[in-house]
Amino acid sequence: MKGLGFDIYAHAEALFPLCRSITGDGLRQTLNYIGSHIPLKVQEVASGTKVLDWEVPPEWTARSATLQTLSGQVVVDFSENNLHLLQYSRPINKIVALDELQNHLYSIPEQPDLIPYRTAYYTDTWGFCLSHRKREALSDPAYKVDIDTTVAPGSLSYGECFLPGGEPAEVLISVHCCHPSLANDNLSGIGIAIELARKIERQRRRLSYRFVFIPGTIGAITWLHFNRDAASRIQHGLVLTCAGDPAPPTYKRSRRGNSPIDRYASYVLAQEGHADRVLPFVPYGYDERQYCSPGFNLPVGCLMRSPNGTFPEYHTSADNLSFIRPEALADTQRILERILMIAEHDRTFVNVQPFGEPQLGRRGLYRPVGGQNTGDDRSEFDQMALLWILNLSDGSHSLLDIAERSGTRFEAVVAAANALRAAGLLADDHSQELRADASAAQ
Ligand code: ZN
């Protein structure tokens, strides 16, 4: 299949079978795959490295895991679905009584047919995740447990794709890639980030873009530990996840609540008819928790469709390739591009002829007969947008302010502003840059 969203879906399909975790070969293979589509620098950080208040954990390798009856009938097999193995399970090979085994089984009684996704990164234990129906059918007095895994010193891998722009100010797109065979939570974000980076790479851009592909929590903490310089250049940031399910888009604000990215995202969602899906910041969720910790307090929000924990498929085997839709993936990418378009173009200008209205006709900007297409580009602009820009460009209103106040689409305001600049009626607001320099120097 071809077309909008199918290219993103194809990435999710290709990556779905891999058993990712916060470390290990599944994560590495995922980064290799991403690196085969976009320029990616992969970093390996040794286990035991101190990162902020944490430590990089040992690396987990899972080769096989089965739960069998004593007569050799396989009840649960990791090779059939990698969710079956509790992540970071330690190795074990022995016969376990059913009573004891129950302490190591994870199922969801309310969703008896689904396999849950569970992790035990920092606990010395082992376990199986299975459907509640299968669990209830266990009636033998004992079962054979065979888990072939290693938890040993190794490294944590993460990848970065940096696309420099005309200015050093950066846009951060952060995607976690530590979940195994789960499609919406996290393959949707990876697929969109790949396609977005490919597109941005080919475009002229004012801002620089940094895509980070990291294991959740520990990866963001590791990245922040080693990248304080880059972090200080982040002007706008988005965590991208749960981006392919059929629900409408959702934006979760940064801790600051009113940073430019919060305004851009809420403007776009409101325009799309989803003002009610702009959520306040809470210190829970995805890696925005780390970027928005008080010491960093970065302007990083989170773009999703269904928020984490709010959909029944969340962290279960039902979050599979049939749960995500090409059209939803494409829609998330389109919304993301609209938000970034505002980030690229929202600037403050000054009307250089502020005493009375400048004469537009003389400059070819006045359309004497509405709706007439003269073939001259400049006559295509929304006349009201021209007047609003001239009136509000006093150094204290950005183009987005003008779009909001005038009720004109931001894209139309940018087009009109470009015409006014070409006619010499708008100048850059240098006082704004001076203010930015002064605040950066503080
Ligand atoms: Zn998750």
Coordinates of C-alpha atoms and ligand atoms in Angstrom, one line a residue:
M1 CA 0.0 0.0 0.0
K2 CA 1.1 3.5 -0.7
G3 CA 0.1 7.0 0.4
L4 CA -0.2 9.1 3.4
G5 CA 0.4 7.2 6.6
F6 CA 1.3 3.9 5.0
D7 CA 5.1 4.8 4.9
I8 CA 4.8 5.4 8.7
Y9 CA 2.8 2.3 9.2
A10 CA 5.5 0.3 7.3
H11 CA 8.1 1.4 9.9
A12 CA 5.8 0.1 12.7
E13 CA 5.3 -3.2 10.9
A14 CA 9.1 -3.6 10.4
L15 CA 9.9 -2.9 14.0
F16 CA 7.0 -4.7 15.7
P17 CA 8.6 -8.1 16.1
L18 CA 11.7 -6.9 17.9
C19 CA 12.0 -7.4 21.6
R20 CA 13.0 -3.9 22.7
S21 CA 13.8 -3.0 26.3
I22 CA 15.7 -0.1 28.0
T23 CA 18.9 -1.8 26.9
G24 CA 20.0 -4.6 24.7
D25 CA 20.0 -5.9 21.1
G26 CA 16.3 -5.2 20.4
L27 CA 16.9 -1.5 21.1
R28 CA 20.1 -1.6 19.1
Q29 CA 18.4 -3.2 16.1
T30 CA 15.7 -0.6 16.3
L31 CA 18.3 2.2 16.3
N32 CA 20.0 0.5 13.3
Y33 CA 16.7 0.4 11.5
I34 CA 16.1 4.1 12.2
G35 CA 19.7 4.9 11.1
S36 CA 19.1 3.2 7.8
H37 CA 16.4 5.9 7.0
I38 CA 17.8 9.1 8.6
P39 CA 21.3 10.2 9.7
L40 CA 21.6 8.8 13.2
K41 CA 24.4 9.0 15.7
V42 CA 24.1 6.1 18.2
Q43 CA 25.7 6.5 21.6
E44 CA 26.5 3.6 24.0
V45 CA 26.7 4.5 27.7
A46 CA 28.3 1.8 29.9
S47 CA 26.3 0.1 32.6
G48 CA 27.1 1.6 36.0
T49 CA 27.6 5.1 34.6
K50 CA 26.2 7.7 37.0
V51 CA 23.6 9.9 35.3
L52 CA 21.9 12.6 37.3
D53 CA 20.5 10.8 40.3
W54 CA 20.5 7.4 38.5
E55 CA 22.8 4.8 37.3
V56 CA 22.8 3.1 33.8
P57 CA 21.5 -0.4 34.5
P58 CA 23.1 -3.7 33.4
E59 CA 22.1 -4.8 29.9
W60 CA 19.4 -7.4 29.5
T61 CA 19.5 -10.1 26.9
A62 CA 16.6 -12.5 26.4
R63 CA 17.1 -15.6 24.3
S64 CA 14.2 -17.8 25.2
A65 CA 11.6 -18.4 27.8
T66 CA 9.0 -21.1 28.2
L67 CA 6.5 -22.4 30.8
Q68 CA 5.8 -26.0 30.3
T69 CA 3.9 -28.8 31.9
L70 CA 6.0 -31.6 33.4
S71 CA 5.0 -33.7 30.4
G72 CA 6.6 -31.1 28.1
Q73 CA 3.5 -29.3 26.8
V74 CA 4.3 -25.7 26.2
V75 CA 1.9 -23.3 28.0
V76 CA 3.7 -20.0 27.4
D77 CA 6.4 -19.3 24.9
F78 CA 8.4 -16.0 24.6
S79 CA 9.0 -16.8 20.9
E80 CA 5.3 -16.5 20.2
N81 CA 4.9 -13.1 21.8
N82 CA 7.7 -11.2 23.5
L83 CA 5.2 -9.6 25.9
H84 CA 5.1 -13.1 27.6
L85 CA 8.3 -12.5 29.4
L86 CA 8.5 -10.0 32.3
Q87 CA 11.1 -7.5 31.1
Y88 CA 14.5 -7.9 32.9
S89 CA 13.5 -11.4 34.1
R90 CA 16.5 -13.1 35.6
P91 CA 17.5 -16.6 34.3
I92 CA 15.9 -19.6 35.9
N93 CA 15.5 -23.3 34.9
K94 CA 13.6 -25.4 37.4
I95 CA 10.3 -27.0 38.4
V96 CA 8.1 -24.6 40.3
A97 CA 5.0 -25.5 42.4
L98 CA 1.9 -23.8 41.1
D99 CA 1.4 -21.8 44.3
E100 CA 4.9 -20.3 44.0
L101 CA 4.5 -19.9 40.2
Q102 CA 1.4 -17.7 40.8
N103 CA 3.7 -15.1 42.5
H104 CA 5.5 -14.8 39.2
L105 CA 2.5 -14.6 36.8
Y106 CA 0.9 -11.4 35.5
S107 CA -2.5 -11.2 33.9
I108 CA -5.5 -8.9 33.7
P109 CA -8.7 -10.4 35.1
E110 CA -10.8 -7.6 33.5
Q111 CA -9.3 -8.3 30.1
P112 CA -9.0 -12.1 30.2
D113 CA -7.8 -12.5 26.6
L114 CA -5.0 -10.0 26.6
I115 CA -1.3 -10.4 27.6
P116 CA -0.1 -7.5 29.8
Y117 CA 3.2 -5.7 29.3
R118 CA 5.1 -5.6 32.6
T119 CA 8.7 -4.7 33.5
A120 CA 11.0 -5.3 36.5
Y121 CA 14.0 -3.3 35.4
Y122 CA 15.4 -2.7 38.9
T123 CA 14.2 -5.9 40.7
D124 CA 15.9 -9.2 40.9
T125 CA 13.1 -11.4 39.9
W126 CA 11.5 -13.4 37.0
G127 CA 8.0 -13.7 35.6
F128 CA 5.6 -14.5 32.8
C129 CA 2.8 -12.3 31.5
L130 CA -0.2 -14.2 30.1
S131 CA -3.9 -14.0 29.4
H132 CA -6.0 -14.5 32.5
R133 CA -7.9 -17.3 30.7
K134 CA -4.7 -19.2 30.2
R135 CA -3.6 -18.5 33.8
E136 CA -6.9 -19.8 35.2
A137 CA -6.5 -23.0 33.2
L138 CA -3.3 -23.9 35.1
S139 CA -4.2 -26.8 37.3
D140 CA -1.1 -29.0 37.5
P141 CA 0.6 -29.1 40.9
A142 CA 3.9 -27.9 39.3
Y143 CA 5.4 -26.5 36.1
K144 CA 8.8 -26.4 34.4
V145 CA 10.1 -22.8 34.1
D146 CA 13.0 -22.2 31.6
I147 CA 14.1 -18.6 31.2
D148 CA 17.3 -18.1 29.3
T149 CA 18.3 -14.5 29.9
T150 CA 21.4 -12.5 30.9
V151 CA 21.6 -9.4 33.1
A152 CA 25.2 -8.3 32.8
P153 CA 27.4 -5.2 32.4
G154 CA 26.9 -3.8 28.9
S155 CA 25.5 -0.5 27.8
L156 CA 22.5 1.7 27.2
S157 CA 22.0 2.8 23.6
Y158 CA 20.3 5.9 22.3
G159 CA 20.2 7.6 18.9
E160 CA 20.2 11.2 17.8
C161 CA 19.4 12.8 14.5
F162 CA 20.5 16.4 14.4
L163 CA 19.5 18.6 11.4
P164 CA 21.1 22.0 11.7
G165 CA 19.1 25.1 10.6
G166 CA 19.9 28.7 10.0
E167 CA 19.8 29.4 13.8
P168 CA 21.3 27.5 16.7
A169 CA 17.9 27.4 18.5
E170 CA 16.7 23.9 18.6
V171 CA 13.4 22.0 18.3
L172 CA 13.6 18.7 20.2
I173 CA 11.5 15.7 19.2
S174 CA 11.8 13.0 21.8
V175 CA 10.6 9.4 21.2
H176 CA 11.0 6.5 23.5
C177 CA 11.8 3.2 21.9
C178 CA 12.1 0.8 24.8
H179 CA 8.7 -1.0 24.5
P180 CA 8.7 -4.5 22.8
S181 CA 5.8 -5.5 20.5
L182 CA 3.5 -2.6 21.2
A183 CA 2.4 -0.5 18.3
N184 CA 0.8 2.7 19.5
D185 CA 3.0 3.1 22.6
N186 CA 5.9 3.5 21.0
L187 CA 6.2 2.4 17.4
S188 CA 3.8 5.1 16.1
G189 CA 6.1 7.8 17.5
I190 CA 9.2 6.2 16.0
G191 CA 7.6 5.9 12.6
I192 CA 6.3 9.5 12.5
A193 CA 9.7 10.8 13.7
I194 CA 11.5 9.0 10.9
E195 CA 9.2 10.4 8.2
L196 CA 9.2 13.9 9.8
A197 CA 13.0 13.9 9.9
R198 CA 13.2 12.8 6.3
K199 CA 11.0 15.6 5.3
I200 CA 12.7 18.3 7.4
E201 CA 16.1 17.2 6.1
R202 CA 15.0 18.2 2.6
Q203 CA 13.5 21.6 3.6
R204 CA 15.0 25.0 4.2
R205 CA 14.7 25.7 7.9
R206 CA 15.3 28.5 10.3
L207 CA 15.5 26.3 13.4
S208 CA 17.7 23.4 14.1
Y209 CA 16.0 20.0 14.8
R210 CA 17.2 17.3 17.2
F211 CA 15.4 14.0 17.2
V212 CA 16.3 11.7 20.1
F213 CA 15.4 8.0 20.2
I214 CA 15.8 6.9 23.7
P215 CA 14.7 4.3 26.2
G216 CA 12.0 5.8 28.4
T217 CA 13.0 7.5 31.7
I218 CA 16.6 6.2 32.1
G219 CA 17.3 7.2 28.4
A220 CA 16.0 10.8 28.9
I221 CA 17.9 11.1 32.2
T222 CA 21.1 9.8 30.4
W223 CA 20.6 12.2 27.5
L224 CA 20.0 15.2 29.8
H225 CA 23.1 14.2 31.8
F226 CA 25.4 14.3 28.8
N227 CA 23.7 17.0 26.8
R228 CA 23.2 20.0 29.1
D229 CA 24.5 22.3 26.3
A230 CA 22.0 21.0 23.7
A231 CA 19.3 21.1 26.4
S232 CA 20.0 24.8 26.9
R233 CA 19.4 25.4 23.2
I234 CA 15.9 23.8 23.2
Q235 CA 13.5 26.4 22.3
H236 CA 10.5 24.1 21.6
G237 CA 10.2 20.4 22.4
L238 CA 7.7 17.6 22.0
V239 CA 7.6 14.1 23.3
L240 CA 5.8 12.0 20.6
T241 CA 4.0 8.9 21.5
C242 CA 0.6 7.0 21.2
A243 CA 0.3 8.8 17.9
G244 CA -1.5 6.2 15.7
D245 CA -4.8 5.2 17.4
P246 CA -8.2 6.4 16.0
A247 CA -8.8 9.0 18.8
P248 CA -8.4 12.7 18.0
P249 CA -5.1 14.4 18.8
T250 CA -4.2 15.4 22.4
Y251 CA -1.6 17.9 23.6
K252 CA -0.2 17.9 27.1
R253 CA 1.3 21.2 28.1
S254 CA 4.9 21.7 29.3
R255 CA 5.4 22.4 33.0
R256 CA 5.7 26.1 32.1
G257 CA 2.2 25.9 30.7
N258 CA 2.5 29.0 28.5
S259 CA 5.7 28.5 26.6
P260 CA 5.6 29.1 22.8
I261 CA 5.2 25.4 22.0
D262 CA 2.2 25.3 24.4
R263 CA 0.7 28.2 22.5
Y264 CA 1.5 26.7 19.1
A265 CA 0.1 23.3 19.9
S266 CA -3.1 24.6 21.6
Y267 CA -3.7 27.0 18.7
V268 CA -3.5 24.2 16.1
L269 CA -5.6 21.8 18.2
A270 CA -8.2 24.6 18.7
Q271 CA -8.2 25.2 14.9
E272 CA -8.7 21.5 14.3
G273 CA -11.7 21.5 16.7
H274 CA -10.0 19.8 19.6
A275 CA -9.5 22.6 22.1
D276 CA -10.9 20.3 24.7
R277 CA -8.0 17.9 24.2
V278 CA -5.3 20.3 25.4
L279 CA -4.3 19.0 28.9
P280 CA -2.4 20.6 31.7
F281 CA 1.0 19.4 32.8
V282 CA 1.2 16.6 35.3
P283 CA 4.5 15.1 36.5
Y284 CA 3.5 11.7 35.2
G285 CA 3.4 10.2 31.7
Y286 CA 6.4 10.1 29.4
D287 CA 9.8 11.7 29.2
E288 CA 8.3 15.2 29.5
R289 CA 8.6 14.4 33.2
Q290 CA 12.4 14.5 32.9
Y291 CA 12.6 17.5 30.5
C292 CA 10.2 19.4 32.7
S293 CA 11.9 18.5 36.0
P294 CA 12.4 21.8 37.8
G295 CA 16.2 22.0 37.3
F296 CA 15.7 21.8 33.5
N297 CA 12.1 23.2 33.2
L298 CA 12.4 22.9 29.4
P299 CA 9.5 24.0 27.1
V300 CA 8.6 20.4 26.2
G301 CA 5.1 19.2 25.8
C302 CA 3.7 15.9 24.7
L303 CA 1.7 15.2 21.5
M304 CA -0.5 12.1 21.5
R305 CA -3.8 10.8 20.3
S306 CA -5.1 8.7 23.2
P307 CA -3.2 9.6 26.4
N308 CA -1.3 6.9 28.2
G309 CA -3.4 4.7 30.4
T310 CA -6.7 6.0 29.0
F311 CA -7.3 3.3 26.4
P312 CA -8.0 -0.4 27.1
E313 CA -5.3 -1.5 24.7
Y314 CA -2.6 0.4 26.6
H315 CA 0.3 -1.8 27.7
T316 CA -1.4 -5.0 26.5
S317 CA -1.1 -7.3 23.5
A318 CA -4.1 -5.5 22.0
D319 CA -1.8 -2.5 21.3
N320 CA -0.8 -4.2 18.1
L321 CA -0.6 -3.4 14.4
S322 CA -4.4 -3.5 14.0
F323 CA -4.9 -0.9 16.7
I324 CA -2.9 1.8 14.8
R325 CA -4.2 3.2 11.5
P326 CA -2.3 4.8 8.6
E327 CA -4.8 7.7 8.5
A328 CA -4.3 8.4 12.2
L329 CA -0.5 8.3 11.8
A330 CA -0.7 10.7 8.8
D331 CA -3.0 13.0 10.7
T332 CA -0.6 13.2 13.7
Q333 CA 2.2 14.0 11.3
R334 CA 0.1 16.7 9.6
I335 CA -0.7 18.3 13.0
L336 CA 2.9 18.1 14.1
E337 CA 4.0 19.8 10.9
R338 CA 1.5 22.6 11.4
I339 CA 2.8 23.2 15.0
L340 CA 6.4 23.2 13.6
M341 CA 5.4 25.6 10.8
I342 CA 4.3 28.1 13.5
A343 CA 7.6 27.6 15.4
E344 CA 9.5 28.3 12.2
H345 CA 7.5 31.5 11.3
D346 CA 6.1 33.0 14.4
R347 CA 8.1 36.3 14.7
T348 CA 7.5 39.9 15.7
F349 CA 7.8 42.6 13.1
V350 CA 7.5 46.4 13.3
N351 CA 5.4 48.5 10.9
V352 CA 7.9 51.0 9.5
Q353 CA 5.0 53.3 8.5
P354 CA 3.0 53.4 11.7
F355 CA 1.6 57.0 11.3
G356 CA -1.7 56.4 9.4
E357 CA -2.2 53.5 7.1
P358 CA 0.5 53.2 4.5
Q359 CA -0.9 53.4 1.0
L360 CA -1.2 49.8 -0.2
G361 CA -2.4 50.6 -3.7
R362 CA 0.9 52.3 -4.7
R363 CA 2.7 49.1 -3.5
G364 CA 0.4 46.7 -5.4
L365 CA -1.0 45.4 -2.2
Y366 CA -4.5 46.8 -2.5
R367 CA -7.1 44.8 -4.3
P368 CA -9.7 47.2 -5.7
V369 CA -12.2 44.5 -6.5
G370 CA -12.5 41.7 -4.0
G371 CA -12.1 38.2 -5.2
Q372 CA -10.4 39.2 -8.4
N373 CA -7.4 37.2 -9.4
T374 CA -5.1 39.4 -11.3
G375 CA -2.4 36.7 -11.5
D376 CA -0.2 38.9 -9.3
D377 CA 0.9 36.9 -6.3
R378 CA 0.6 39.9 -3.9
S379 CA -3.0 40.4 -4.8
E380 CA -3.8 36.9 -3.4
F381 CA -3.4 38.0 0.2
D382 CA -6.2 38.4 2.6
Q383 CA -6.7 42.2 2.7
M384 CA -7.9 42.0 6.3
A385 CA -4.7 40.1 7.3
L386 CA -2.6 42.9 5.7
L387 CA -4.5 45.5 7.8
W388 CA -4.3 43.5 11.0
I389 CA -0.5 43.0 10.6
L390 CA 0.1 46.7 9.9
N391 CA -2.0 47.7 12.8
L392 CA -0.6 45.2 15.4
S393 CA 3.1 45.1 14.3
D394 CA 4.2 47.5 17.0
G395 CA 6.9 45.2 18.4
S396 CA 4.7 43.6 21.0
H397 CA 2.5 41.3 18.9
S398 CA 3.9 38.2 17.1
L399 CA 2.3 36.8 13.9
L400 CA 0.5 34.2 16.1
D401 CA -0.9 37.0 18.3
I402 CA -2.2 38.6 15.1
A403 CA -3.6 35.4 13.8
E404 CA -5.5 34.8 17.1
R405 CA -6.7 38.3 17.4
S406 CA -7.9 38.6 13.8
G407 CA -9.3 35.1 13.5
T408 CA -7.2 34.6 10.4
R409 CA -5.4 31.3 9.8
F410 CA -1.7 31.6 10.8
E411 CA -0.6 30.4 7.3
A412 CA -2.5 33.3 5.7
V413 CA -1.0 35.8 8.2
V414 CA 2.5 34.6 7.3
A415 CA 1.8 34.9 3.6
A416 CA 0.5 38.5 4.1
A417 CA 3.5 39.4 6.3
N418 CA 5.9 38.2 3.6
A419 CA 4.1 40.5 1.1
L420 CA 4.4 43.4 3.5
R421 CA 8.1 42.7 4.0
A422 CA 8.7 42.4 0.3
A423 CA 7.1 45.8 0.0
G424 CA 9.4 47.3 2.7
L425 CA 6.5 48.0 5.1
L426 CA 7.6 45.5 7.8
A427 CA 11.0 45.3 9.5
D428 CA 12.5 42.8 11.9
D429 CA 12.0 43.7 15.5
H430 CA 15.6 44.0 16.6
S431 CA 14.5 45.1 20.1
Q432 CA 13.1 41.5 20.5
E433 CA 16.5 40.0 19.7
L434 CA 18.2 42.3 22.2
R435 CA 15.7 41.2 24.8
A436 CA 16.4 37.6 24.0
D437 CA 20.2 38.2 24.2
A438 CA 19.8 40.0 27.5
S439 CA 17.8 37.1 29.0
A440 CA 20.2 34.5 27.6
A441 CA 23.1 36.4 29.2
Q442 CA 21.4 36.3 32.6
Ligands
ZN1 ZN 4.4 2.8 27.7

